[in-house]
mmCIF file of C-alpha atoms in Angstrom:
data_model
loop_
_atom_site.group_PDB
_atom_site.id
_atom_site.type_symbol
_atom_site.label_atom_id
_atom_site.label_comp_id
_atom_site.label_asym_id
_atom_site.label_seq_id
_atom_site.Cartn_x
_atom_site.Cartn_y
_atom_site.Cartn_z
ATOM 1 C CA MET A 1 39.854 -22.595 58.133
ATOM 2 C CA GLU A 2 39.443 -24.491 54.884
ATOM 3 C CA LYS A 3 35.882 -25.283 53.778
ATOM 4 C CA ILE A 4 35.435 -28.589 51.981
ATOM 5 C CA TYR A 5 32.117 -29.766 50.541
ATOM 6 C CA LEU A 6 31.906 -33.539 50.077
ATOM 7 C CA ASP A 7 28.144 -33.985 50.313
ATOM 8 C CA ASN A 8 27.153 -33.706 46.662
ATOM 9 C CA ALA A 9 24.628 -36.543 46.898
ATOM 10 C CA SER A 10 22.605 -34.266 49.194
ATOM 11 C CA THR A 11 22.755 -31.273 46.877
ATOM 12 C CA THR A 12 25.163 -29.538 44.541
ATOM 13 C CA CYS A 13 26.307 -25.974 44.093
ATOM 14 C CA LEU A 14 24.853 -23.805 41.355
ATOM 15 C CA ILE A 15 27.277 -23.326 38.485
ATOM 16 C CA PRO A 16 27.813 -19.797 37.071
ATOM 17 C CA GLU A 17 26.079 -20.487 33.746
ATOM 18 C CA VAL A 18 22.934 -21.567 35.587
ATOM 19 C CA ILE A 19 22.934 -18.513 37.833
ATOM 20 C CA GLU A 20 23.338 -16.358 34.738
ATOM 21 C CA VAL A 21 20.307 -17.751 32.908
ATOM 22 C CA MET A 22 18.188 -17.677 36.065
ATOM 23 C CA THR A 23 19.045 -14.048 36.662
ATOM 24 C CA ASP A 24 18.362 -13.126 33.050
ATOM 25 C CA VAL A 25 14.894 -14.702 33.152
ATOM 26 C CA LEU A 26 14.047 -13.035 36.455
ATOM 27 C CA LYS A 27 15.048 -9.654 35.049
ATOM 28 C CA ASN A 28 13.711 -9.850 31.530
ATOM 29 C CA THR A 29 11.079 -12.567 31.104
ATOM 30 C CA TYR A 30 8.732 -12.175 34.028
ATOM 31 C CA GLY A 31 5.463 -12.765 32.175
ATOM 32 C CA ASN A 32 3.072 -15.549 33.130
ATOM 33 C CA PRO A 33 3.483 -18.411 30.602
ATOM 34 C CA SER A 34 -0.288 -18.856 30.531
ATOM 35 C CA SER A 35 -0.931 -15.260 29.454
ATOM 36 C CA THR A 36 -1.656 -14.701 25.770
ATOM 37 C CA HIS A 37 0.048 -11.313 25.445
ATOM 38 C CA ALA A 38 3.669 -10.858 24.323
ATOM 39 C CA PHE A 39 5.085 -11.037 27.854
ATOM 40 C CA GLY A 40 3.358 -14.345 28.481
ATOM 41 C CA ARG A 41 4.244 -15.781 25.097
ATOM 42 C CA SER A 42 7.931 -14.996 25.664
ATOM 43 C CA ALA A 43 7.846 -16.889 28.954
ATOM 44 C CA LYS A 44 5.970 -19.786 27.364
ATOM 45 C CA VAL A 45 8.628 -20.106 24.664
ATOM 46 C CA LEU A 46 11.320 -20.444 27.341
ATOM 47 C CA VAL A 47 9.363 -23.127 29.190
ATOM 48 C CA GLU A 48 8.725 -25.187 26.072
ATOM 49 C CA THR A 49 12.288 -24.792 24.815
ATOM 50 C CA ALA A 50 13.515 -26.077 28.183
ATOM 51 C CA ARG A 51 11.091 -28.998 27.971
ATOM 52 C CA LYS A 52 12.446 -29.975 24.546
ATOM 53 C CA SER A 53 16.030 -29.695 25.763
ATOM 54 C CA ILE A 54 15.400 -31.940 28.778
ATOM 55 C CA ALA A 55 13.509 -34.474 26.672
ATOM 56 C CA LYS A 56 16.397 -34.662 24.212
ATOM 57 C CA GLN A 57 18.868 -35.533 26.969
ATOM 58 C CA ILE A 58 16.966 -38.692 27.945
ATOM 59 C CA ASN A 59 15.655 -39.565 24.456
ATOM 60 C CA ALA A 60 12.054 -38.681 25.256
ATOM 61 C CA GLN A 61 9.432 -36.574 23.520
ATOM 62 C CA ALA A 62 8.803 -33.093 24.871
ATOM 63 C CA THR A 63 5.164 -33.981 25.569
ATOM 64 C CA GLU A 64 6.380 -36.718 27.939
ATOM 65 C CA ILE A 65 8.115 -34.262 30.294
ATOM 66 C CA VAL A 66 6.108 -32.773 33.177
ATOM 67 C CA PHE A 67 7.701 -30.252 35.532
ATOM 68 C CA THR A 68 7.502 -30.755 39.303
ATOM 69 C CA SER A 69 9.009 -29.180 42.397
ATOM 70 C CA CYS A 70 11.348 -32.049 43.333
ATOM 71 C CA GLY A 71 12.024 -35.772 43.216
ATOM 72 C CA THR A 72 9.885 -36.480 46.260
ATOM 73 C CA GLU A 73 6.851 -34.963 44.577
ATOM 74 C CA GLY A 74 7.525 -37.002 41.457
ATOM 75 C CA ASP A 75 7.790 -40.301 43.347
ATOM 76 C CA ASN A 76 4.629 -39.590 45.326
ATOM 77 C CA TRP A 77 2.726 -38.718 42.178
ATOM 78 C CA VAL A 78 3.806 -41.716 40.139
ATOM 79 C CA LEU A 79 3.129 -44.289 42.855
ATOM 80 C CA SER A 80 -0.246 -42.833 43.777
ATOM 81 C CA ALA A 81 -1.272 -42.586 40.120
ATOM 82 C CA ALA A 82 -0.235 -46.180 39.474
ATOM 83 C CA VAL A 83 -2.627 -47.428 42.153
ATOM 84 C CA ASN A 84 -5.431 -44.898 41.799
ATOM 85 C CA ASP A 85 -5.461 -44.346 38.026
ATOM 86 C CA LEU A 86 -3.790 -47.352 36.408
ATOM 87 C CA ASN A 87 -5.345 -50.022 38.648
ATOM 88 C CA VAL A 88 -2.022 -51.434 39.795
ATOM 89 C CA THR A 89 -2.615 -54.028 42.528
ATOM 90 C CA ARG A 90 0.977 -55.144 43.120
ATOM 91 C CA ILE A 91 4.168 -53.122 43.538
ATOM 92 C CA ILE A 92 7.615 -54.726 43.522
ATOM 93 C CA THR A 93 10.379 -52.712 45.157
ATOM 94 C CA THR A 94 13.170 -52.951 47.780
ATOM 95 C CA LYS A 95 13.632 -51.815 51.355
ATOM 96 C CA ILE A 96 16.516 -49.503 50.414
ATOM 97 C CA GLU A 97 14.512 -47.135 48.239
ATOM 98 C CA HIS A 98 14.309 -43.444 49.130
ATOM 99 C CA HIS A 99 11.700 -42.677 51.766
ATOM 100 C CA ALA A 100 9.773 -40.756 49.102
ATOM 101 C CA VAL A 101 8.953 -44.218 47.768
ATOM 102 C CA LEU A 102 8.798 -46.265 50.966
ATOM 103 C CA HIS A 103 6.632 -43.879 52.954
ATOM 104 C CA THR A 104 4.293 -43.360 50.011
ATOM 105 C CA LEU A 105 3.861 -47.122 49.718
ATOM 106 C CA GLU A 106 2.992 -47.312 53.409
ATOM 107 C CA ILE A 107 0.225 -44.744 52.946
ATOM 108 C CA LEU A 108 -1.064 -46.439 49.802
ATOM 109 C CA LYS A 109 -1.212 -49.761 51.646
ATOM 110 C CA LEU A 110 -3.214 -48.202 54.474
ATOM 111 C CA LYS A 111 -5.699 -46.739 52.006
ATOM 112 C CA ASN A 112 -5.760 -49.847 49.794
ATOM 113 C CA PRO A 113 -5.443 -52.967 52.005
ATOM 114 C CA GLU A 114 -5.699 -55.201 48.947
ATOM 115 C CA LEU A 115 -2.526 -53.682 47.469
ATOM 116 C CA GLU A 116 0.315 -56.217 47.480
ATOM 117 C CA ILE A 117 3.805 -54.849 48.121
ATOM 118 C CA VAL A 118 6.704 -57.203 47.462
ATOM 119 C CA TYR A 119 10.249 -56.424 48.607
ATOM 120 C CA LEU A 120 13.054 -58.007 46.623
ATOM 121 C CA ASP A 121 15.956 -59.737 48.350
ATOM 122 C CA LEU A 122 19.298 -57.921 48.286
ATOM 123 C CA ASN A 123 22.895 -59.064 48.426
ATOM 124 C CA GLN A 124 25.480 -57.514 50.759
ATOM 125 C CA ASN A 125 26.045 -54.631 48.340
ATOM 126 C CA GLY A 126 22.368 -53.837 47.901
ATOM 127 C CA ASN A 127 21.945 -55.444 44.462
ATOM 128 C CA ILE A 128 18.726 -57.181 43.461
ATOM 129 C CA ASN A 129 18.457 -60.694 42.074
ATOM 130 C CA HIS A 130 17.168 -60.449 38.505
ATOM 131 C CA ASN A 131 16.015 -64.064 38.524
ATOM 132 C CA GLN A 132 13.840 -63.374 41.553
ATOM 133 C CA LEU A 133 12.319 -60.356 39.831
ATOM 134 C CA GLN A 134 11.670 -62.381 36.684
ATOM 135 C CA ASN A 135 10.015 -65.178 38.666
ATOM 136 C CA LEU A 136 7.794 -62.722 40.510
ATOM 137 C CA LEU A 137 6.726 -61.076 37.271
ATOM 138 C CA GLU A 138 5.957 -64.404 35.635
ATOM 139 C CA ALA A 139 4.169 -65.899 38.650
ATOM 140 C CA SER A 140 1.219 -63.523 38.813
ATOM 141 C CA ASP A 141 -1.238 -61.915 36.451
ATOM 142 C CA LYS A 142 -1.800 -58.970 38.810
ATOM 143 C CA LYS A 143 -1.289 -55.552 37.294
ATOM 144 C CA THR A 144 2.191 -54.710 38.519
ATOM 145 C CA LEU A 145 4.469 -51.718 38.937
ATOM 146 C CA VAL A 146 8.185 -52.263 39.523
ATOM 147 C CA SER A 147 9.646 -49.316 41.440
ATOM 148 C CA LEU A 148 13.443 -49.403 41.712
ATOM 149 C CA MET A 149 15.866 -46.501 41.981
ATOM 150 C CA HIS A 150 18.693 -46.303 39.470
ATOM 151 C CA VAL A 151 21.439 -45.278 41.895
ATOM 152 C CA ASN A 152 20.995 -45.676 45.628
ATOM 153 C CA ASN A 153 21.488 -42.298 47.254
ATOM 154 C CA GLU A 154 23.328 -43.667 50.294
ATOM 155 C CA ILE A 155 25.555 -46.507 49.105
ATOM 156 C CA GLY A 156 25.651 -45.944 45.348
ATOM 157 C CA THR A 157 24.358 -49.361 44.261
ATOM 158 C CA VAL A 158 23.582 -49.195 40.528
ATOM 159 C CA LEU A 159 20.528 -50.853 38.998
ATOM 160 C CA ASN A 160 20.728 -52.323 35.501
ATOM 161 C CA LEU A 161 17.953 -50.186 34.009
ATOM 162 C CA LYS A 162 17.999 -51.940 30.663
ATOM 163 C CA LYS A 163 17.716 -55.425 32.159
ATOM 164 C CA VAL A 164 14.886 -54.484 34.512
ATOM 165 C CA GLY A 165 13.122 -52.553 31.772
ATOM 166 C CA GLU A 166 13.246 -55.571 29.482
ATOM 167 C CA LEU A 167 11.816 -57.847 32.188
ATOM 168 C CA CYS A 168 8.990 -55.407 32.862
ATOM 169 C CA ALA A 169 8.158 -54.899 29.187
ATOM 170 C CA TYR A 170 8.139 -58.642 28.487
ATOM 171 C CA ASN A 171 5.782 -59.255 31.412
ATOM 172 C CA ASN A 172 3.519 -56.230 30.798
ATOM 173 C CA ALA A 173 4.513 -54.505 34.035
ATOM 174 C CA TYR A 174 5.011 -50.782 34.508
ATOM 175 C CA PHE A 175 8.558 -49.655 35.365
ATOM 176 C CA HIS A 176 9.175 -46.605 37.583
ATOM 177 C CA SER A 177 12.693 -45.489 38.452
ATOM 178 C CA ASP A 178 13.799 -42.753 40.820
ATOM 179 C CA THR A 179 16.818 -41.459 38.892
ATOM 180 C CA VAL A 180 17.457 -38.443 41.120
ATOM 181 C CA GLN A 181 21.063 -39.514 41.775
ATOM 182 C CA SER A 182 21.894 -40.471 38.199
ATOM 183 C CA VAL A 183 20.255 -38.031 35.762
ATOM 184 C CA GLY A 184 22.995 -35.715 34.561
ATOM 185 C CA LYS A 185 25.683 -38.159 35.707
ATOM 186 C CA GLU A 186 24.913 -41.150 33.489
ATOM 187 C CA ILE A 187 23.387 -41.673 30.049
ATOM 188 C CA ILE A 188 19.714 -42.607 30.359
ATOM 189 C CA ASP A 189 17.653 -43.590 27.343
ATOM 190 C CA VAL A 190 14.029 -43.997 28.391
ATOM 191 C CA GLN A 191 13.048 -45.616 25.111
ATOM 192 C CA SER A 192 15.715 -48.302 24.890
ATOM 193 C CA PHE A 193 15.451 -48.910 28.648
ATOM 194 C CA ASN A 194 11.652 -49.395 28.460
ATOM 195 C CA ILE A 195 10.989 -46.949 31.315
ATOM 196 C CA ASP A 196 7.400 -45.849 31.937
ATOM 197 C CA PHE A 197 8.035 -43.325 34.712
ATOM 198 C CA LEU A 198 11.268 -41.504 35.551
ATOM 199 C CA VAL A 199 11.803 -38.954 38.322
ATOM 200 C CA ALA A 200 14.567 -36.314 38.496
ATOM 201 C CA SER A 201 15.506 -33.230 40.524
ATOM 202 C CA ALA A 202 17.597 -30.284 39.310
ATOM 203 C CA HIS A 203 19.601 -29.626 42.453
ATOM 204 C CA LYS A 204 21.428 -32.943 42.117
ATOM 205 C CA PHE A 205 23.131 -31.864 38.866
ATOM 206 C CA HIS A 206 24.109 -28.269 39.733
ATOM 207 C CA GLY A 207 20.689 -26.789 39.043
ATOM 208 C CA PRO A 208 18.397 -24.914 41.439
ATOM 209 C CA LYS A 209 16.406 -26.404 44.298
ATOM 210 C CA GLY A 210 12.640 -26.467 44.056
ATOM 211 C CA VAL A 211 12.301 -27.813 40.524
ATOM 212 C CA GLY A 212 12.384 -31.249 38.923
ATOM 213 C CA PHE A 213 10.566 -33.291 36.316
ATOM 214 C CA ILE A 214 8.939 -36.610 35.649
ATOM 215 C CA TYR A 215 9.036 -38.548 32.421
ATOM 216 C CA LEU A 216 5.568 -39.918 31.734
ATOM 217 C CA LYS A 217 5.527 -42.390 28.860
ATOM 218 C CA LYS A 218 3.288 -41.396 25.974
ATOM 219 C CA ASN A 219 -0.337 -42.539 26.194
ATOM 220 C CA THR A 220 -0.080 -43.253 29.936
ATOM 221 C CA ILE A 221 -3.202 -41.592 31.303
ATOM 222 C CA ILE A 222 -3.045 -40.381 34.909
ATOM 223 C CA GLN A 223 -5.063 -37.823 36.831
ATOM 224 C CA PRO A 224 -3.824 -34.328 37.756
ATOM 225 C CA LEU A 225 -1.609 -33.979 40.799
ATOM 226 C CA ILE A 226 -2.817 -30.445 41.547
ATOM 227 C CA HIS A 227 -6.141 -29.020 40.408
ATOM 228 C CA GLY A 228 -6.874 -25.450 39.446
ATOM 229 C CA GLY A 229 -5.438 -24.656 36.027
ATOM 230 C CA GLU A 230 -4.417 -26.122 32.707
ATOM 231 C CA GLN A 231 -0.666 -25.882 33.157
ATOM 232 C CA GLU A 232 1.455 -28.930 32.280
ATOM 233 C CA LYS A 233 -1.229 -30.368 29.991
ATOM 234 C CA GLY A 234 -3.712 -30.043 32.825
ATOM 235 C CA LEU A 235 -1.703 -32.450 35.002
ATOM 236 C CA ARG A 236 -0.184 -29.981 37.449
ATOM 237 C CA ALA A 237 -1.969 -26.701 38.009
ATOM 238 C CA GLY A 238 -0.064 -23.611 39.071
ATOM 239 C CA THR A 239 2.059 -20.973 37.388
ATOM 240 C CA GLU A 240 5.341 -22.457 36.190
ATOM 241 C CA ALA A 241 8.566 -21.214 37.805
ATOM 242 C CA VAL A 242 10.099 -20.129 34.505
ATOM 243 C CA HIS A 243 13.497 -19.128 35.897
ATOM 244 C CA GLN A 244 13.912 -22.501 37.645
ATOM 245 C CA ILE A 245 12.760 -24.540 34.655
ATOM 246 C CA VAL A 246 15.130 -22.731 32.295
ATOM 247 C CA ALA A 247 17.962 -23.108 34.807
ATOM 248 C CA MET A 248 17.291 -26.830 35.182
ATOM 249 C CA ALA A 249 17.458 -27.341 31.424
ATOM 250 C CA LYS A 250 20.723 -25.381 31.264
ATOM 251 C CA ALA A 251 22.258 -27.395 34.102
ATOM 252 C CA LEU A 252 21.295 -30.699 32.488
ATOM 253 C CA GLU A 253 22.613 -29.585 29.116
ATOM 254 C CA ILE A 254 25.989 -28.650 30.627
ATOM 255 C CA ALA A 255 26.109 -31.880 32.629
ATOM 256 C CA TYR A 256 25.719 -34.011 29.523
ATOM 257 C CA GLN A 257 28.029 -31.882 27.401
ATOM 258 C CA ASN A 258 30.793 -32.561 29.935
ATOM 259 C CA LEU A 259 29.704 -36.008 31.077
ATOM 260 C CA GLU A 260 32.777 -38.019 30.118
ATOM 261 C CA ASN A 261 35.234 -35.446 31.442
ATOM 262 C CA TYR A 262 33.373 -35.056 34.728
ATOM 263 C CA LYS A 263 32.921 -38.807 35.091
ATOM 264 C CA ASN A 264 36.607 -39.535 34.534
ATOM 265 C CA GLN A 265 37.668 -36.776 36.902
ATOM 266 C CA ILE A 266 35.315 -37.832 39.693
ATOM 267 C CA SER A 267 36.107 -41.536 39.255
ATOM 268 C CA GLU A 268 39.816 -40.813 39.606
ATOM 269 C CA LEU A 269 39.118 -38.757 42.710
ATOM 270 C CA LYS A 270 37.014 -41.506 44.278
ATOM 271 C CA ASN A 271 39.734 -44.098 43.624
ATOM 272 C CA TYR A 272 42.264 -41.752 45.223
ATOM 273 C CA ALA A 273 39.993 -41.376 48.255
ATOM 274 C CA ILE A 274 39.610 -45.149 48.613
ATOM 275 C CA THR A 275 43.374 -45.690 48.432
ATOM 276 C CA SER A 276 44.104 -42.881 50.898
ATOM 277 C CA LEU A 277 41.448 -43.989 53.389
ATOM 278 C CA LYS A 278 42.524 -47.633 53.231
ATOM 279 C CA THR A 279 46.122 -46.620 53.838
ATOM 280 C CA ALA A 280 45.072 -44.656 56.912
ATOM 281 C CA PHE A 281 42.516 -47.247 58.070
ATOM 282 C CA PRO A 282 43.474 -50.734 56.804
ATOM 283 C CA ASP A 283 40.324 -52.303 58.293
ATOM 284 C CA LEU A 284 37.989 -49.822 56.621
ATOM 285 C CA LYS A 285 34.949 -51.324 54.861
ATOM 286 C CA ILE A 286 33.076 -49.921 51.871
ATOM 287 C CA ASN A 287 29.296 -50.105 51.989
ATOM 288 C CA GLY A 288 27.899 -51.021 48.612
ATOM 289 C CA GLY A 289 31.280 -52.263 47.379
ATOM 290 C CA GLU A 290 33.986 -50.545 45.354
ATOM 291 C CA GLN A 291 31.896 -50.837 42.185
ATOM 292 C CA ALA A 292 29.253 -48.465 43.531
ATOM 293 C CA PHE A 293 28.341 -45.344 41.553
ATOM 294 C CA TYR A 294 31.352 -43.213 40.759
ATOM 295 C CA ASN A 295 30.494 -40.165 42.855
ATOM 296 C CA ILE A 296 29.348 -41.931 46.058
ATOM 297 C CA LEU A 297 31.623 -43.546 48.642
ATOM 298 C CA ASN A 298 30.040 -44.932 51.815
ATOM 299 C CA ILE A 299 32.462 -46.289 54.396
ATOM 300 C CA VAL A 300 32.448 -48.002 57.785
ATOM 301 C CA LEU A 301 35.246 -46.571 59.920
ATOM 302 C CA PRO A 302 37.013 -49.117 62.162
ATOM 303 C CA VAL A 303 36.946 -46.884 65.227
ATOM 304 C CA SER A 304 35.151 -46.992 68.553
ATOM 305 C CA ALA A 305 31.366 -47.112 68.263
ATOM 306 C CA ASP A 306 31.058 -44.324 70.847
ATOM 307 C CA LYS A 307 32.478 -41.890 68.263
ATOM 308 C CA THR A 308 29.491 -42.337 65.952
ATOM 309 C CA ALA A 309 27.473 -39.483 67.401
ATOM 310 C CA MET A 310 30.396 -37.051 67.370
ATOM 311 C CA ILE A 311 32.174 -37.731 64.115
ATOM 312 C CA LEU A 312 30.038 -35.528 61.849
ATOM 313 C CA PHE A 313 30.154 -32.727 64.419
ATOM 314 C CA TYR A 314 33.949 -33.007 64.617
ATOM 315 C CA LEU A 315 34.376 -32.944 60.828
ATOM 316 C CA ASP A 316 32.019 -30.001 60.566
ATOM 317 C CA MET A 317 34.175 -28.132 63.075
ATOM 318 C CA GLN A 318 37.103 -28.836 60.757
ATOM 319 C CA GLY A 319 35.185 -27.290 57.852
ATOM 320 C CA ILE A 320 34.365 -30.622 56.187
ATOM 321 C CA ALA A 321 30.847 -31.437 54.976
ATOM 322 C CA VAL A 322 30.003 -35.127 54.657
ATOM 323 C CA SER A 323 26.953 -37.069 55.854
ATOM 324 C CA ARG A 324 25.776 -40.334 57.338
ATOM 325 C CA GLY A 325 23.209 -40.799 54.590
ATOM 326 C CA SER A 326 20.198 -39.105 53.047
ATOM 327 C CA ALA A 327 19.854 -35.420 53.890
ATOM 328 C CA CYS A 328 16.092 -35.967 54.047
ATOM 329 C CA GLN A 329 16.535 -37.848 57.330
ATOM 330 C CA SER A 330 19.631 -36.110 58.684
ATOM 331 C CA GLY A 331 17.837 -35.163 61.902
ATOM 332 C CA SER A 332 17.173 -38.796 62.802
ATOM 333 C CA ILE A 333 19.290 -40.612 65.381
ATOM 334 C CA LYS A 334 18.183 -43.999 64.064
ATOM 335 C CA PRO A 335 20.533 -46.039 61.869
ATOM 336 C CA SER A 336 20.017 -45.582 58.144
ATOM 337 C CA HIS A 337 17.304 -47.882 56.807
ATOM 338 C CA VAL A 338 19.595 -48.614 53.866
ATOM 339 C CA LEU A 339 22.559 -49.671 55.990
ATOM 340 C CA ALA A 340 20.265 -51.633 58.306
ATOM 341 C CA GLU A 341 19.417 -53.868 55.329
ATOM 342 C CA ILE A 342 22.977 -54.691 54.293
ATOM 343 C CA LEU A 343 25.245 -54.401 57.368
ATOM 344 C CA SER A 344 25.826 -56.811 60.209
ATOM 345 C CA PRO A 345 24.588 -55.708 63.660
ATOM 346 C CA THR A 346 28.207 -55.118 64.670
ATOM 347 C CA ASP A 347 29.081 -52.927 61.679
ATOM 348 C CA LEU A 348 25.823 -51.041 62.074
ATOM 349 C CA LEU A 349 27.083 -49.738 65.424
ATOM 350 C CA LEU A 350 30.270 -48.344 63.912
ATOM 351 C CA PRO A 351 30.501 -44.874 62.314
ATOM 352 C CA SER A 352 29.479 -44.855 58.658
ATOM 353 C CA LEU A 353 30.158 -41.863 56.437
ATOM 354 C CA ARG A 354 28.861 -41.001 52.981
ATOM 355 C CA ILE A 355 31.386 -39.020 50.981
ATOM 356 C CA SER A 356 30.010 -37.779 47.677
ATOM 357 C CA PHE A 357 32.026 -35.964 45.041
ATOM 358 C CA SER A 358 31.622 -33.444 42.244
ATOM 359 C CA HIS A 359 34.045 -32.211 39.608
ATOM 360 C CA PHE A 360 34.805 -29.251 41.866
ATOM 361 C CA ASN A 361 36.539 -31.456 44.465
ATOM 362 C CA THR A 362 40.301 -32.021 44.545
ATOM 363 C CA LYS A 363 42.836 -34.529 45.842
ATOM 364 C CA SER A 364 44.105 -31.997 48.359
ATOM 365 C CA GLU A 365 40.607 -31.910 49.858
ATOM 366 C CA ILE A 366 40.704 -35.688 50.216
ATOM 367 C CA ASP A 367 44.076 -35.379 51.963
ATOM 368 C CA TYR A 368 42.558 -32.868 54.358
ATOM 369 C CA LEU A 369 39.643 -35.199 55.102
ATOM 370 C CA VAL A 370 41.898 -38.198 55.769
ATOM 371 C CA LYS A 371 44.130 -36.132 58.037
ATOM 372 C CA ALA A 372 41.120 -34.919 60.017
ATOM 373 C CA LEU A 373 39.826 -38.461 60.451
ATOM 374 C CA LYS A 374 43.241 -39.685 61.602
ATOM 375 C CA ASN A 375 43.475 -36.843 64.116
ATOM 376 C CA MET A 376 40.094 -37.771 65.516
#
């Protein structure tokens, strides 16, 4: 049976070059980066070289990059630090953010009842209204953080980072963006976009799981996330995972070296998928619209609502991996919180699928998917 992986928004496969550098570090550079002997210094050089490489890709300074374990950790850290260390008393966001943001805000609100959380209105594709954001920023002198993800992980809605960054900078608000779905897949310039905090995770751009980074704008003073040592400028204690950090830098470097080729290839594949699915299912709807991010396609299938619970199981039995939404909540039987915000009650009952592509996918795999759906 053919095996087809179309769930790249959940995670991506490791590419050979990344496996090679990881293996080399594990074999040959096993010293602790904090040790002062030759073994430790060799490891430290690799960590700092990786930091410089990552910083270069997003037009940051190396000192502004702090390594983490994942995007969820980064979001938790930034939001908590904004309230606890930077005296933020108002956070502007949306109800379709990743749960790493939404659940953290719930906890912060419980601990800080005076914290004001404002949710922006969204259109049917999940886009914000920039005028509303501008009015909110201008209407209050509260210290504010705007927390908006760059690319929605379920429906692919794309935020105009530059526009939001300009609004925040003009109104002296902090700007935090979860860019887990876009780093490595789109050019991001933290300086020209006026970003204060950026969060990324390696396994979304063909790097290893268990490692990510945050961009922390220069001269932004926050307290350590983990106490115990002086690693990461004293901000995150604990011995660095050298092999993962080096692999992440390699994956990001390769992603940006091949960005245009990969982007064109995946965009063509997504357009082919849309055409093929619409031919098979003329009443099919696209969540987030056809202008959503180029590697994410979220669809409402015009089939009986009683097939919702079985459709992923059926496709899995056919060797096809897709999802209903975020892998972080894949065990939930509740409708996606993202789709609940943008779909009608009727459409919310119908099966929705998130198909997410990489440059490893092919048109023949799309044909196989469409055939399987038609058979069902």
